[in-house]
Short mmCIF file of N, CA, C and O in Angstrom, two decimals:
data_model
loop_
_atom_site.label_atom_id
_atom_site.label_comp_id
_atom_site.label_asym_id
_atom_site.label_seq_id
_atom_site.Cartn_x
_atom_site.Cartn_y
_atom_site.Cartn_z
N ILE A 228 0.84 -1.18 0.00
CA ILE A 228 0.00 0.00 0.00
C ILE A 228 0.89 1.25 0.00
O ILE A 228 0.51 2.24 -0.63
N LYS A 229 2.02 1.15 0.73
CA LYS A 229 2.92 2.28 0.76
C LYS A 229 3.41 2.60 -0.65
O LYS A 229 3.50 3.78 -1.01
N ASP A 230 3.73 1.59 -1.41
CA ASP A 230 4.20 1.81 -2.78
C ASP A 230 3.11 2.44 -3.63
O ASP A 230 3.37 3.31 -4.48
N LEU A 231 1.90 1.96 -3.42
CA LEU A 231 0.77 2.50 -4.16
C LEU A 231 0.56 3.96 -3.79
O LEU A 231 0.37 4.81 -4.66
N ILE A 232 0.62 4.28 -2.50
CA ILE A 232 0.45 5.66 -2.05
C ILE A 232 1.62 6.50 -2.54
O ILE A 232 1.44 7.62 -3.01
N SER A 233 2.83 5.97 -2.46
CA SER A 233 4.01 6.69 -2.96
C SER A 233 3.87 6.94 -4.45
O SER A 233 4.19 8.04 -4.96
N GLY A 234 3.38 5.96 -5.19
CA GLY A 234 3.16 6.11 -6.63
C GLY A 234 2.13 7.19 -6.92
O GLY A 234 2.29 8.01 -7.84
N LEU A 235 1.05 7.16 -6.12
CA LEU A 235 0.00 8.17 -6.32
C LEU A 235 0.53 9.57 -5.98
O LEU A 235 0.24 10.53 -6.67
N ILE A 236 1.31 9.66 -4.91
CA ILE A 236 1.88 10.96 -4.53
C ILE A 236 2.81 11.45 -5.63
O ILE A 236 2.77 12.62 -6.01
N THR A 237 3.65 10.57 -6.15
CA THR A 237 4.58 10.93 -7.22
C THR A 237 3.80 11.38 -8.45
O THR A 237 4.13 12.39 -9.09
N LYS A 238 2.75 10.63 -8.78
CA LYS A 238 1.93 10.96 -9.93
C LYS A 238 1.26 12.32 -9.72
O LYS A 238 1.21 13.15 -10.63
N LEU A 239 0.76 12.57 -8.51
CA LEU A 239 0.12 13.86 -8.21
C LEU A 239 1.14 14.99 -8.27
O LEU A 239 0.84 16.09 -8.75
N GLN A 240 2.35 14.74 -7.81
CA GLN A 240 3.39 15.76 -7.87
C GLN A 240 3.76 16.07 -9.33
O GLN A 240 3.98 17.22 -9.69
N GLU A 241 3.81 15.05 -10.15
CA GLU A 241 4.11 15.24 -11.56
C GLU A 241 2.99 16.05 -12.23
O GLU A 241 3.24 16.96 -13.03
N GLN A 242 1.75 15.71 -11.88
CA GLN A 242 0.60 16.44 -12.44
C GLN A 242 0.62 17.90 -11.97
O GLN A 242 0.32 18.82 -12.73
N ALA A 243 0.99 18.08 -10.70
CA ALA A 243 1.07 19.44 -10.15
C ALA A 243 2.16 20.23 -10.87
O ALA A 243 1.98 21.40 -11.22
N ALA A 244 3.30 19.60 -11.11
CA ALA A 244 4.40 20.26 -11.83
C ALA A 244 3.98 20.58 -13.25
O ALA A 244 4.27 21.65 -13.79
N SER A 245 3.30 19.62 -13.88
CA SER A 245 2.81 19.82 -15.24
C SER A 245 1.80 20.98 -15.27
O SER A 245 1.83 21.82 -16.16
N SER A 246 0.91 21.01 -14.29
CA SER A 246 -0.09 22.09 -14.20
C SER A 246 0.61 23.43 -13.99
O SER A 246 0.20 24.45 -14.57
N GLN A 247 1.65 23.43 -13.16
CA GLN A 247 2.39 24.66 -12.90
C GLN A 247 3.06 25.15 -14.18
O GLN A 247 3.06 26.33 -14.48
N SER A 248 3.63 24.22 -14.93
CA SER A 248 4.30 24.62 -16.17
C SER A 248 3.28 25.11 -17.19
O SER A 248 3.50 26.08 -17.90
N LYS A 249 2.08 24.46 -17.24
CA LYS A 249 1.01 24.92 -18.13
C LYS A 249 0.51 26.29 -17.69
O LYS A 249 0.27 27.17 -18.51
N LYS A 250 0.37 26.46 -16.36
CA LYS A 250 -0.09 27.74 -15.84
C LYS A 250 0.94 28.83 -16.14
O LYS A 250 0.59 29.94 -16.54
N ALA A 251 2.21 28.51 -15.97
CA ALA A 251 3.26 29.49 -16.25
C ALA A 251 3.23 29.87 -17.74
O ALA A 251 3.35 31.05 -18.09
N TYR A 252 3.05 28.87 -18.60
CA TYR A 252 2.96 29.12 -20.04
C TYR A 252 1.76 30.03 -20.34
O TYR A 252 1.87 31.01 -21.08
N CYS A 253 0.61 29.69 -19.75
CA CYS A 253 -0.61 30.48 -19.97
C CYS A 253 -0.42 31.91 -19.45
O CYS A 253 -0.82 32.88 -20.11
N ASP A 254 0.15 32.03 -18.26
CA ASP A 254 0.39 33.35 -17.69
C ASP A 254 1.31 34.17 -18.60
O ASP A 254 1.09 35.37 -18.83
N LYS A 255 2.33 33.53 -19.13
CA LYS A 255 3.28 34.20 -20.04
C LYS A 255 2.54 34.66 -21.30
O LYS A 255 2.68 35.80 -21.74
N GLU A 256 1.76 33.77 -21.88
CA GLU A 256 1.02 34.10 -23.11
C GLU A 256 -0.01 35.21 -22.86
O GLU A 256 -0.17 36.10 -23.68
N ILE A 257 -0.69 35.13 -21.71
CA ILE A 257 -1.67 36.15 -21.37
C ILE A 257 -0.97 37.50 -21.21
O ILE A 257 -1.46 38.53 -21.68
N GLY A 258 0.18 37.51 -20.56
CA GLY A 258 0.95 38.74 -20.37
C GLY A 258 1.35 39.35 -21.71
O GLY A 258 1.21 40.56 -21.93
N GLU A 259 1.85 38.50 -22.62
CA GLU A 259 2.25 38.99 -23.94
C GLU A 259 1.04 39.50 -24.72
O GLU A 259 1.12 40.54 -25.39
N ALA A 260 -0.07 38.80 -24.62
CA ALA A 260 -1.29 39.22 -25.32
C ALA A 260 -1.79 40.56 -24.78
O ALA A 260 -2.24 41.41 -25.54
N GLU A 261 -1.70 40.73 -23.45
CA GLU A 261 -2.12 41.99 -22.86
C GLU A 261 -1.24 43.15 -23.33
O GLU A 261 -1.72 44.24 -23.62
N VAL A 262 0.07 42.90 -23.41
CA VAL A 262 0.99 43.93 -23.89
C VAL A 262 0.65 44.30 -25.33
O VAL A 262 0.55 45.48 -25.68
N LEU A 263 0.45 43.28 -26.17
CA LEU A 263 0.09 43.55 -27.57
C LEU A 263 -1.24 44.30 -27.67
O LEU A 263 -1.39 45.22 -28.47
N ARG A 264 -2.20 43.89 -26.85
CA ARG A 264 -3.51 44.54 -26.86
C ARG A 264 -3.38 46.00 -26.44
O ARG A 264 -3.97 46.90 -27.05
N ASN A 265 -2.57 46.26 -25.39
CA ASN A 265 -2.38 47.64 -24.92
C ASN A 265 -1.69 48.49 -25.98
O ASN A 265 -2.06 49.65 -26.20
N GLU A 266 -0.68 47.92 -26.64
CA GLU A 266 0.00 48.65 -27.71
C GLU A 266 -0.96 48.96 -28.85
O GLU A 266 -0.97 50.07 -29.38
N ALA A 267 -1.76 47.96 -29.22
CA ALA A 267 -2.73 48.17 -30.29
C ALA A 267 -3.78 49.20 -29.88
O ALA A 267 -4.18 50.05 -30.69
N SER A 268 -4.20 49.16 -28.64
CA SER A 268 -5.19 50.12 -28.14
C SER A 268 -4.62 51.54 -28.17
O SER A 268 -5.31 52.47 -28.57
N GLU A 269 -3.36 51.69 -27.77
CA GLU A 269 -2.71 53.00 -27.82
C GLU A 269 -2.60 53.49 -29.25
O GLU A 269 -2.84 54.66 -29.54
N LYS A 270 -2.25 52.59 -30.15
CA LYS A 270 -2.13 52.95 -31.58
C LYS A 270 -3.48 53.39 -32.12
O LYS A 270 -3.57 54.38 -32.84
N VAL A 271 -4.54 52.66 -31.77
CA VAL A 271 -5.89 53.02 -32.22
C VAL A 271 -6.28 54.39 -31.67
O VAL A 271 -6.82 55.23 -32.38
N SER A 272 -5.97 54.63 -30.41
CA SER A 272 -6.27 55.93 -29.80
C SER A 272 -5.52 57.05 -30.52
O SER A 272 -6.09 58.10 -30.81
N GLN A 273 -4.26 56.80 -30.80
CA GLN A 273 -3.45 57.80 -31.51
C GLN A 273 -4.02 58.05 -32.90
O GLN A 273 -4.16 59.19 -33.33
N LEU A 274 -4.36 56.98 -33.61
CA LEU A 274 -4.91 57.12 -34.96
C LEU A 274 -6.27 57.83 -34.93
O LEU A 274 -6.57 58.64 -35.82
N ASN A 275 -7.09 57.55 -33.91
CA ASN A 275 -8.37 58.24 -33.78
C ASN A 275 -8.15 59.73 -33.55
O ASN A 275 -8.87 60.56 -34.09
N GLY A 276 -7.16 60.06 -32.74
CA GLY A 276 -6.82 61.46 -32.50
C GLY A 276 -6.34 62.14 -33.77
O GLY A 276 -6.74 63.27 -34.08
N ASP A 277 -5.48 61.44 -34.51
CA ASP A 277 -5.00 61.98 -35.79
C ASP A 277 -6.15 62.18 -36.77
O ASP A 277 -6.22 63.18 -37.48
N LEU A 278 -7.06 61.22 -36.79
CA LEU A 278 -8.21 61.30 -37.69
C LEU A 278 -9.08 62.50 -37.32
O LEU A 278 -9.49 63.27 -38.19
N ALA A 279 -9.34 62.69 -36.05
CA ALA A 279 -10.15 63.83 -35.61
C ALA A 279 -9.46 65.14 -35.98
O ALA A 279 -10.11 66.08 -36.46
N SER A 280 -8.15 65.19 -35.77
CA SER A 280 -7.39 66.38 -36.12
C SER A 280 -7.45 66.65 -37.62
O SER A 280 -7.65 67.79 -38.06
N ASN A 281 -7.29 65.60 -38.41
CA ASN A 281 -7.34 65.75 -39.87
C ASN A 281 -8.73 66.14 -40.35
O ASN A 281 -8.87 66.92 -41.29
N GLU A 282 -9.76 65.62 -39.70
CA GLU A 282 -11.13 66.00 -40.08
C GLU A 282 -11.37 67.47 -39.76
O GLU A 282 -12.00 68.18 -40.54
N ALA A 283 -10.87 67.93 -38.62
CA ALA A 283 -11.02 69.34 -38.27
C ALA A 283 -10.27 70.21 -39.27
O ALA A 283 -10.78 71.25 -39.72
N ARG A 284 -9.07 69.79 -39.64
CA ARG A 284 -8.27 70.54 -40.63
C ARG A 284 -8.98 70.54 -41.98
O ARG A 284 -9.01 71.55 -42.68
N ASN A 285 -9.59 69.41 -42.34
CA ASN A 285 -10.34 69.32 -43.59
C ASN A 285 -11.51 70.29 -43.59
O ASN A 285 -11.74 71.01 -44.57
N ASP A 286 -12.25 70.33 -42.48
CA ASP A 286 -13.38 71.26 -42.37
C ASP A 286 -12.90 72.70 -42.49
O ASP A 286 -13.53 73.52 -43.17
N GLN A 287 -11.78 73.00 -41.84
CA GLN A 287 -11.23 74.35 -41.90
C GLN A 287 -10.83 74.70 -43.33
O GLN A 287 -11.13 75.80 -43.81
N LEU A 288 -10.19 73.78 -44.02
CA LEU A 288 -9.75 74.04 -45.39
C LEU A 288 -10.95 74.18 -46.33
O LEU A 288 -10.94 75.02 -47.24
N LEU A 289 -12.00 73.37 -46.12
CA LEU A 289 -13.19 73.49 -46.95
C LEU A 289 -13.85 74.85 -46.76
O LEU A 289 -14.31 75.48 -47.72
N GLU A 290 -13.88 75.32 -45.52
CA GLU A 290 -14.44 76.65 -45.25
C GLU A 290 -13.59 77.73 -45.91
O GLU A 290 -14.11 78.68 -46.50
N GLU A 291 -12.28 77.57 -45.83
CA GLU A 291 -11.37 78.54 -46.45
C GLU A 291 -11.54 78.54 -47.96
O GLU A 291 -11.55 79.60 -48.59
N ILE A 292 -11.71 77.36 -48.55
CA ILE A 292 -11.94 77.26 -50.00
C ILE A 292 -13.23 77.99 -50.37
O ILE A 292 -13.28 78.73 -51.35
N SER A 293 -14.26 77.77 -49.58
CA SER A 293 -15.54 78.43 -49.83
C SER A 293 -15.39 79.95 -49.77
O SER A 293 -15.90 80.67 -50.63
N THR A 294 -14.68 80.44 -48.76
CA THR A 294 -14.46 81.88 -48.62
C THR A 294 -13.66 82.42 -49.80
O THR A 294 -14.00 83.47 -50.36
N LEU A 295 -12.64 81.68 -50.20
CA LEU A 295 -11.80 82.13 -51.32
C LEU A 295 -12.58 82.11 -52.63
O LEU A 295 -12.41 82.99 -53.48
N LYS A 296 -13.46 81.13 -52.81
CA LYS A 296 -14.28 81.09 -54.03
C LYS A 296 -15.20 82.30 -54.08
O LYS A 296 -15.36 82.92 -55.13
N ALA A 297 -15.81 82.65 -52.94
CA ALA A 297 -16.68 83.82 -52.88
C ALA A 297 -15.90 85.08 -53.20
O ALA A 297 -16.37 85.94 -53.96
N ALA A 298 -14.69 85.20 -52.63
CA ALA A 298 -13.85 86.36 -52.90
C ALA A 298 -13.46 86.42 -54.37
O ALA A 298 -13.44 87.49 -54.98
N LEU A 299 -13.16 85.27 -54.95
CA LEU A 299 -12.80 85.20 -56.36
C LEU A 299 -13.96 85.63 -57.25
O LEU A 299 -13.78 86.37 -58.21
N GLU A 300 -15.16 85.18 -56.90
CA GLU A 300 -16.34 85.59 -57.66
C GLU A 300 -16.56 87.10 -57.56
O GLU A 300 -16.90 87.75 -58.54
N GLU A 301 -16.36 87.64 -56.36
CA GLU A 301 -16.51 89.08 -56.17
C GLU A 301 -15.47 89.84 -56.99
O GLU A 301 -15.79 90.85 -57.63
N LEU A 302 -14.23 89.36 -56.99
CA LEU A 302 -13.18 90.01 -57.78
C LEU A 302 -13.48 89.94 -59.27
O LEU A 302 -13.24 90.90 -60.01
N ALA A 303 -14.03 88.81 -59.72
CA ALA A 303 -14.39 88.68 -61.13
C ALA A 303 -15.48 89.68 -61.49
O ALA A 303 -15.43 90.31 -62.56
N ALA A 304 -16.46 89.86 -60.60
CA ALA A 304 -17.53 90.83 -60.85
C ALA A 304 -16.96 92.25 -60.88
O ALA A 304 -17.34 93.06 -61.74
N GLN A 305 -16.04 92.56 -59.95
CA GLN A 305 -15.42 93.88 -59.93
C GLN A 305 -14.59 94.12 -61.19
O GLN A 305 -14.58 95.22 -61.74
N LYS A 306 -13.90 93.08 -61.67
CA LYS A 306 -13.10 93.21 -62.88
C LYS A 306 -14.00 93.48 -64.07
O LYS A 306 -13.69 94.33 -64.92
N THR A 307 -15.10 92.76 -64.15
CA THR A 307 -16.04 92.96 -65.26
C THR A 307 -16.56 94.40 -65.24
O THR A 307 -16.63 95.06 -66.28
N LYS A 308 -16.92 94.88 -64.05
CA LYS A 308 -17.42 96.25 -63.92
C LYS A 308 -16.33 97.25 -64.31
O LYS A 308 -16.59 98.22 -65.03
N ALA A 309 -15.10 97.03 -63.82
CA ALA A 309 -13.99 97.93 -64.14
C ALA A 309 -13.70 97.93 -65.63
O ALA A 309 -13.43 98.99 -66.23
N ASP A 310 -13.75 96.75 -66.28
CA ASP A 310 -13.53 96.68 -67.72
C ASP A 310 -14.60 97.47 -68.47
O ASP A 310 -14.30 98.17 -69.44
N SER A 311 -15.83 97.37 -68.01
CA SER A 311 -16.93 98.10 -68.63
C SER A 311 -16.72 99.61 -68.48
O SER A 311 -16.89 100.37 -69.45
N VAL A 312 -16.33 100.04 -67.27
CA VAL A 312 -16.08 101.47 -67.04
C VAL A 312 -14.93 101.95 -67.91
O VAL A 312 -14.99 103.02 -68.52
N ARG A 313 -13.85 101.17 -68.00
CA ARG A 313 -12.69 101.54 -68.83
C ARG A 313 -13.09 101.65 -70.30
O ARG A 313 -12.63 102.55 -71.00
N LYS A 314 -13.93 100.75 -70.75
CA LYS A 314 -14.37 100.79 -72.15
C LYS A 314 -15.17 102.06 -72.41
O LYS A 314 -14.96 102.74 -73.42
N GLU A 315 -16.09 102.40 -71.49
CA GLU A 315 -16.88 103.62 -71.62
C GLU A 315 -15.97 104.85 -71.61
O GLU A 315 -16.14 105.78 -72.41
N GLU A 316 -14.98 104.85 -70.68
CA GLU A 316 -14.06 105.98 -70.59
C GLU A 316 -13.20 106.09 -71.85
O GLU A 316 -12.91 107.19 -72.31
N ALA A 317 -12.80 104.95 -72.40
CA ALA A 317 -12.00 104.96 -73.63
C ALA A 317 -12.82 105.53 -74.79
O ALA A 317 -12.31 106.32 -75.59
N GLU A 318 -14.08 105.13 -74.87
CA GLU A 318 -14.94 105.66 -75.92
C GLU A 318 -15.14 107.17 -75.74
O GLU A 318 -15.09 107.93 -76.71
N GLU A 319 -15.38 107.58 -74.50
CA GLU A 319 -15.56 109.01 -74.21
C GLU A 319 -14.29 109.77 -74.53
O GLU A 319 -14.33 110.87 -75.10
N SER A 320 -13.14 109.20 -74.17
CA SER A 320 -11.86 109.83 -74.44
C SER A 320 -11.62 109.95 -75.95
O SER A 320 -11.15 110.99 -76.43
N ALA A 321 -11.96 108.91 -76.69
CA ALA A 321 -11.79 108.96 -78.14
C ALA A 321 -12.67 110.05 -78.75
O ALA A 321 -12.24 110.78 -79.65
N THR A 322 -13.88 110.19 -78.23
CA THR A 322 -14.78 111.23 -78.71
C THR A 322 -14.20 112.61 -78.40
O THR A 322 -14.21 113.51 -79.25
N LYS A 323 -13.66 112.79 -77.19
CA LYS A 323 -13.08 114.07 -76.80
C LYS A 323 -11.85 114.40 -77.63
O LYS A 323 -11.64 115.55 -78.02
N VAL A 324 -11.03 113.40 -77.91
CA VAL A 324 -9.84 113.61 -78.74
C VAL A 324 -10.26 114.03 -80.14
O VAL A 324 -9.69 114.96 -80.74
N SER A 325 -11.28 113.36 -80.67
CA SER A 325 -11.78 113.71 -82.00
C SER A 325 -12.31 115.14 -82.01
O SER A 325 -12.05 115.92 -82.94
N ASP A 326 -13.09 115.49 -80.96
CA ASP A 326 -13.63 116.84 -80.85
C ASP A 326 -12.50 117.86 -80.74
O ASP A 326 -12.55 118.94 -81.34
N ALA A 327 -11.46 117.52 -79.97
CA ALA A 327 -10.32 118.42 -79.80
C ALA A 327 -9.59 118.61 -81.12
O ALA A 327 -9.18 119.72 -81.47
N LYS A 328 -9.42 117.56 -81.90
CA LYS A 328 -8.76 117.66 -83.21
C LYS A 328 -9.59 118.53 -84.14
O LYS A 328 -9.04 119.36 -84.89
N ASP A 329 -10.92 118.36 -84.10
CA ASP A 329 -11.79 119.21 -84.92
C ASP A 329 -11.68 120.66 -84.49
O ASP A 329 -11.64 121.59 -85.33
N ALA A 330 -11.59 120.90 -83.17
CA ALA A 330 -11.46 122.26 -82.66
C ALA A 330 -10.15 122.87 -83.10
O ALA A 330 -10.09 124.05 -83.49
N ILE A 331 -9.08 122.09 -83.03
CA ILE A 331 -7.76 122.59 -83.46
C ILE A 331 -7.79 122.93 -84.94
O ILE A 331 -7.28 123.97 -85.36
N SER A 332 -8.40 122.07 -85.70
CA SER A 332 -8.53 122.32 -87.13
C SER A 332 -9.32 123.60 -87.38
O SER A 332 -8.96 124.43 -88.22
N GLY A 333 -10.41 123.79 -86.63
CA GLY A 333 -11.22 125.01 -86.77
C GLY A 333 -10.44 126.24 -86.37
O GLY A 333 -10.54 127.30 -87.01
N ILE A 334 -9.66 126.14 -85.30
CA ILE A 334 -8.84 127.27 -84.85
C ILE A 334 -7.79 127.62 -85.90
O ILE A 334 -7.54 128.78 -86.19
N LYS A 335 -7.18 126.60 -86.50
CA LYS A 335 -6.17 126.84 -87.55
C LYS A 335 -6.81 127.55 -88.73
O LYS A 335 -6.22 128.48 -89.30
N GLN A 336 -7.98 127.13 -89.11
CA GLN A 336 -8.68 127.77 -90.23
C GLN A 336 -9.03 129.22 -89.88
O GLN A 336 -8.88 130.14 -90.70
N ALA A 337 -9.52 129.40 -88.64
CA ALA A 337 -9.86 130.76 -88.22
C ALA A 337 -8.63 131.64 -88.20
O ALA A 337 -8.67 132.81 -88.60
N THR A 338 -7.51 131.10 -87.76
CA THR A 338 -6.25 131.84 -87.71
C THR A 338 -5.83 132.20 -89.14
O THR A 338 -5.38 133.32 -89.38
N GLN A 339 -5.96 131.29 -90.08
CA GLN A 339 -5.60 131.56 -91.45
C GLN A 339 -6.49 132.65 -92.06
O GLN A 339 -6.02 133.54 -92.78
N VAL A 340 -7.79 132.57 -91.75
CA VAL A 340 -8.72 133.57 -92.28
C VAL A 340 -8.40 134.93 -91.70
O VAL A 340 -8.35 135.94 -92.41
N LEU A 341 -8.12 134.99 -90.41
CA LEU A 341 -7.80 136.25 -89.78
C LEU A 341 -6.46 136.78 -90.27
O LEU A 341 -6.29 137.99 -90.47
N SER A 342 -5.49 135.90 -90.48
CA SER A 342 -4.18 136.31 -90.98
C SER A 342 -4.32 136.86 -92.39
O SER A 342 -3.67 137.87 -92.76
N ALA A 343 -5.13 136.22 -93.20
CA ALA A 343 -5.33 136.69 -94.58
C ALA A 343 -6.10 138.00 -94.59
O ALA A 343 -5.89 138.85 -95.44
N PHE A 344 -6.99 138.19 -93.67
CA PHE A 344 -7.83 139.40 -93.62
C PHE A 344 -7.03 140.59 -93.09
O PHE A 344 -7.23 141.69 -93.53
N TYR A 345 -6.14 140.43 -92.18
CA TYR A 345 -5.40 141.53 -91.59
C TYR A 345 -4.02 141.53 -92.12
O TYR A 345 -3.07 141.68 -92.25
#
């Protein structure tokens, strides 16, 4: 019976050692998995922060684009108006130059008539 009990004790000790080694292996694997999970979680948090930052920057740039488009449209309207005013002024100036040339011609003729008369 002693041998049987000694055999059972030895067998139980072997099972206990085996369980300890399995537990140690599991604990090691769980520790490594937790580290990997924490690293991945930190990376996800960082990427979510970057995404939020980029979305805010995108919104800001879209608003700036909208503002610049409105300013560009306003400048185009002002340019069209200025071109129209310049065209009218050029036509008016051409008319005045023509009138001035006619006046000079009339003055020259009047001067000639007066010179011939006196």
